[in-house]
């Protein structure tokens, strides 16, 4: 667990130009605190200690403004930048090296299905305020624009923007680059 903490801190220092020192990140970055508490809660959750796991999760939410359900599965080096208002649901999976900004919801759309939250591949970037809802997949390297509402799968390497989100496709012509929305609803 402490190896993962060290890895998280070094990742933040590499990715955030505002991070000035190891100690600053350790003591002042809510992402580090929320992920540390998540790892303890997740361990307890896997041991069927649900109440204690949720107690730690809620305490962390109160302290950091980041709500991570202990049943979620999170890969290595997740960076939740600023963090306030982030919600990560119980059946969410997040790959390695993802970046999530403040106000993001990785939420469910149904209370009956077993898998009801999204999956993020590796190297996914989720912009501030984005909502990714339901049992859908964001492919490796996908980018989700700020305040987008994503209700369908996003392919690997694609960028999704808007409400509801559409895939942004880059079209090359002779002397200019045009961006077009590809409606995939």
Tab-separated table of C-alpha atoms in Angstrom:
chain	number	residue	atom	x	y	z
A	1	UNK	CA	0.000	0.000	0.000
A	2	UNK	CA	2.838	2.401	0.774
A	3	UNK	CA	4.504	1.526	-2.535
A	4	UNK	CA	1.287	2.578	-4.319
A	5	UNK	CA	1.206	5.798	-2.260
A	6	UNK	CA	4.756	6.626	-3.320
A	7	UNK	CA	3.912	5.825	-6.945
A	8	UNK	CA	0.832	8.100	-6.795
A	9	UNK	CA	2.855	10.991	-5.370
A	10	UNK	CA	5.598	10.659	-7.995
A	11	UNK	CA	2.956	10.466	-10.746
A	12	UNK	CA	1.311	13.683	-9.522
A	13	UNK	CA	4.657	15.461	-9.356
A	14	UNK	CA	5.360	14.405	-12.938
A	15	UNK	CA	1.937	15.434	-14.295
A	16	UNK	CA	1.086	18.568	-12.287
A	17	UNK	CA	3.322	21.619	-12.808
A	18	UNK	CA	1.857	23.157	-9.633
A	19	UNK	CA	3.282	20.351	-7.469
A	20	UNK	CA	6.471	21.743	-5.911
A	21	UNK	CA	7.577	18.999	-3.523
A	22	UNK	CA	6.953	15.451	-2.410
A	23	UNK	CA	5.780	16.625	1.018
A	24	UNK	CA	3.388	19.162	-0.508
A	25	UNK	CA	1.717	16.440	-2.554
A	26	UNK	CA	1.665	13.991	0.382
A	27	UNK	CA	0.014	16.406	2.803
A	28	UNK	CA	-1.997	18.783	0.599
A	29	UNK	CA	-3.373	16.856	-2.396
A	30	UNK	CA	-6.848	15.371	-1.755
A	31	UNK	CA	-6.317	12.813	-4.539
A	32	UNK	CA	-3.565	11.162	-2.497
A	33	UNK	CA	-5.704	11.046	0.652
A	34	UNK	CA	-8.798	9.743	-1.145
A	35	UNK	CA	-6.867	6.985	-2.922
A	36	UNK	CA	-5.102	5.938	0.297
A	37	UNK	CA	-8.458	5.662	2.093
A	38	UNK	CA	-9.944	3.876	-0.941
A	39	UNK	CA	-7.234	1.216	-0.819
A	40	UNK	CA	-7.936	0.514	2.854
A	41	UNK	CA	-11.687	0.452	2.215
A	42	UNK	CA	-11.299	-1.732	-0.894
A	43	UNK	CA	-9.243	-4.265	1.077
A	44	UNK	CA	-11.960	-4.419	3.741
A	45	UNK	CA	-14.693	-4.597	1.087
A	46	UNK	CA	-13.045	-7.637	-0.497
A	47	UNK	CA	-12.967	-9.233	2.988
A	48	UNK	CA	-16.769	-8.661	3.279
A	49	UNK	CA	-16.319	-5.985	5.951
A	50	UNK	CA	-18.820	-3.764	4.130
A	51	UNK	CA	-19.811	-1.455	6.987
A	52	UNK	CA	-16.225	-0.629	7.926
A	53	UNK	CA	-15.276	-0.199	4.264
A	54	UNK	CA	-18.166	2.239	3.710
A	55	UNK	CA	-17.344	4.056	6.962
A	56	UNK	CA	-13.819	4.727	5.710
A	57	UNK	CA	-15.198	5.721	2.294
A	58	UNK	CA	-17.635	8.222	3.839
A	59	UNK	CA	-14.986	9.656	6.154
A	60	UNK	CA	-12.723	10.153	3.131
A	61	UNK	CA	-15.563	11.799	1.217
A	62	UNK	CA	-16.146	14.194	4.093
A	63	UNK	CA	-12.433	15.038	4.313
A	64	UNK	CA	-11.584	15.304	0.599
A	65	UNK	CA	-14.811	15.901	-1.339
A	66	UNK	CA	-14.001	12.799	-3.407
A	67	UNK	CA	-16.406	9.876	-3.120
A	68	UNK	CA	-14.964	6.517	-4.164
A	69	UNK	CA	-17.079	3.470	-3.406
A	70	UNK	CA	-14.863	0.767	-1.875
A	71	UNK	CA	-16.251	-1.765	-4.361
A	72	UNK	CA	-14.785	0.118	-7.340
A	73	UNK	CA	-11.664	-1.289	-9.014
A	74	UNK	CA	-8.924	1.277	-9.631
A	75	UNK	CA	-5.646	0.696	-11.469
A	76	UNK	CA	-2.275	2.277	-10.861
A	77	UNK	CA	-1.389	5.983	-10.910
A	78	UNK	CA	-4.875	7.486	-11.017
A	79	UNK	CA	-4.672	11.280	-10.618
A	80	UNK	CA	-7.826	13.086	-9.525
A	81	UNK	CA	-6.858	16.713	-10.126
A	82	UNK	CA	-8.507	19.169	-7.692
A	83	UNK	CA	-10.993	16.418	-6.897
A	84	UNK	CA	-13.937	18.191	-5.283
A	85	UNK	CA	-17.228	16.616	-6.328
A	86	UNK	CA	-15.809	13.479	-7.956
A	87	UNK	CA	-18.058	10.405	-7.563
A	88	UNK	CA	-16.883	6.906	-8.512
A	89	UNK	CA	-19.583	4.219	-8.289
A	90	UNK	CA	-19.403	0.703	-6.891
A	91	UNK	CA	-18.988	-1.312	-10.102
A	92	UNK	CA	-16.680	1.182	-11.836
A	93	UNK	CA	-13.327	-0.027	-13.127
A	94	UNK	CA	-10.526	2.417	-13.914
A	95	UNK	CA	-7.357	1.426	-15.767
A	96	UNK	CA	-3.800	2.644	-15.250
A	97	UNK	CA	-2.550	6.225	-15.705
A	98	UNK	CA	-5.965	7.907	-15.908
A	99	UNK	CA	-6.594	11.586	-15.179
A	100	UNK	CA	-9.920	12.758	-13.769
A	101	UNK	CA	-10.730	16.412	-13.089
A	102	UNK	CA	-13.109	17.849	-10.491
A	103	UNK	CA	-16.861	17.379	-10.632
A	104	UNK	CA	-16.752	14.104	-12.586
A	105	UNK	CA	-19.371	11.409	-12.014
A	106	UNK	CA	-18.771	7.792	-12.979
A	107	UNK	CA	-22.304	6.742	-12.151
A	108	UNK	CA	-25.042	4.249	-12.753
A	109	UNK	CA	-28.300	4.525	-14.643
A	110	UNK	CA	-30.123	1.540	-13.167
A	111	UNK	CA	-30.398	-0.035	-9.735
A	112	UNK	CA	-31.257	-3.534	-10.969
A	113	UNK	CA	-28.251	-4.546	-13.040
A	114	UNK	CA	-25.208	-6.066	-11.380
A	115	UNK	CA	-22.773	-4.065	-13.551
A	116	UNK	CA	-24.177	-0.539	-13.597
A	117	UNK	CA	-21.170	1.808	-13.712
A	118	UNK	CA	-18.640	2.621	-16.473
A	119	UNK	CA	-15.247	1.127	-17.258
A	120	UNK	CA	-12.307	3.374	-18.128
A	121	UNK	CA	-9.399	1.894	-20.056
A	122	UNK	CA	-5.777	2.940	-19.584
A	123	UNK	CA	-4.655	6.558	-20.177
A	124	UNK	CA	-8.200	7.964	-20.191
A	125	UNK	CA	-8.668	11.696	-19.539
A	126	UNK	CA	-12.015	12.883	-18.151
A	127	UNK	CA	-12.607	16.650	-18.219
A	128	UNK	CA	-14.120	18.695	-15.393
A	129	UNK	CA	-17.805	18.157	-14.768
A	130	UNK	CA	-18.183	15.230	-17.162
A	131	UNK	CA	-20.799	12.594	-16.425
A	132	UNK	CA	-20.186	9.044	-17.641
A	133	UNK	CA	-23.260	7.001	-16.881
A	134	UNK	CA	-24.131	3.336	-17.115
A	135	UNK	CA	-22.256	0.109	-17.900
A	136	UNK	CA	-20.290	1.545	-20.817
A	137	UNK	CA	-16.610	1.469	-21.798
A	138	UNK	CA	-14.157	4.301	-22.448
A	139	UNK	CA	-11.404	2.787	-24.612
A	140	UNK	CA	-7.687	3.182	-23.940
A	141	UNK	CA	-6.522	6.735	-24.564
A	142	UNK	CA	-10.049	8.150	-24.819
A	143	UNK	CA	-10.669	11.780	-23.905
A	144	UNK	CA	-13.946	13.029	-22.488
A	145	UNK	CA	-14.560	16.769	-22.795
A	146	UNK	CA	-15.514	18.969	-19.859
A	147	UNK	CA	-19.212	18.854	-18.934
A	148	UNK	CA	-19.934	16.103	-21.462
A	149	UNK	CA	-22.613	13.529	-20.713
A	150	UNK	CA	-21.507	10.149	-22.041
A	151	UNK	CA	-24.137	7.425	-22.385
A	152	UNK	CA	-22.523	5.154	-25.008
A	153	UNK	CA	-19.126	3.460	-25.439
A	154	UNK	CA	-16.241	5.635	-26.593
A	155	UNK	CA	-13.707	3.875	-28.850
A	156	UNK	CA	-9.997	3.682	-28.148
A	157	UNK	CA	-8.222	7.004	-28.753
A	158	UNK	CA	-11.447	8.901	-29.489
A	159	UNK	CA	-12.561	12.241	-28.045
A	160	UNK	CA	-16.167	12.612	-26.883
A	161	UNK	CA	-17.753	16.035	-26.272
A	162	UNK	CA	-21.199	17.515	-25.764
A	163	UNK	CA	-24.570	16.689	-24.287
A	164	UNK	CA	-25.195	13.949	-25.159
A	165	UNK	CA	-21.581	13.221	-26.024
A	166	UNK	CA	-20.583	12.749	-29.644
A	167	UNK	CA	-17.277	11.581	-31.058
A	168	UNK	CA	-15.074	14.371	-32.372
A	169	UNK	CA	-13.497	13.247	-35.645
A	170	UNK	CA	-10.469	14.982	-37.142
A	171	UNK	CA	-10.755	15.375	-40.937
A	172	UNK	CA	-7.642	16.318	-42.901
A	173	UNK	CA	-7.903	18.256	-46.148
A	174	UNK	CA	-5.228	19.892	-48.312
A	175	UNK	CA	-4.466	22.981	-46.254
A	176	UNK	CA	-6.703	22.847	-43.210
A	177	UNK	CA	-7.813	20.583	-40.445
A	178	UNK	CA	-11.511	20.425	-39.705
A	179	UNK	CA	-13.151	18.956	-36.646
A	180	UNK	CA	-16.528	17.352	-37.149
A	181	UNK	CA	-18.934	15.798	-34.735
A	182	UNK	CA	-19.778	12.219	-35.458
A	183	UNK	CA	-23.138	11.518	-33.923
A	184	UNK	CA	-22.976	8.010	-32.560
A	185	UNK	CA	-26.245	8.005	-30.647
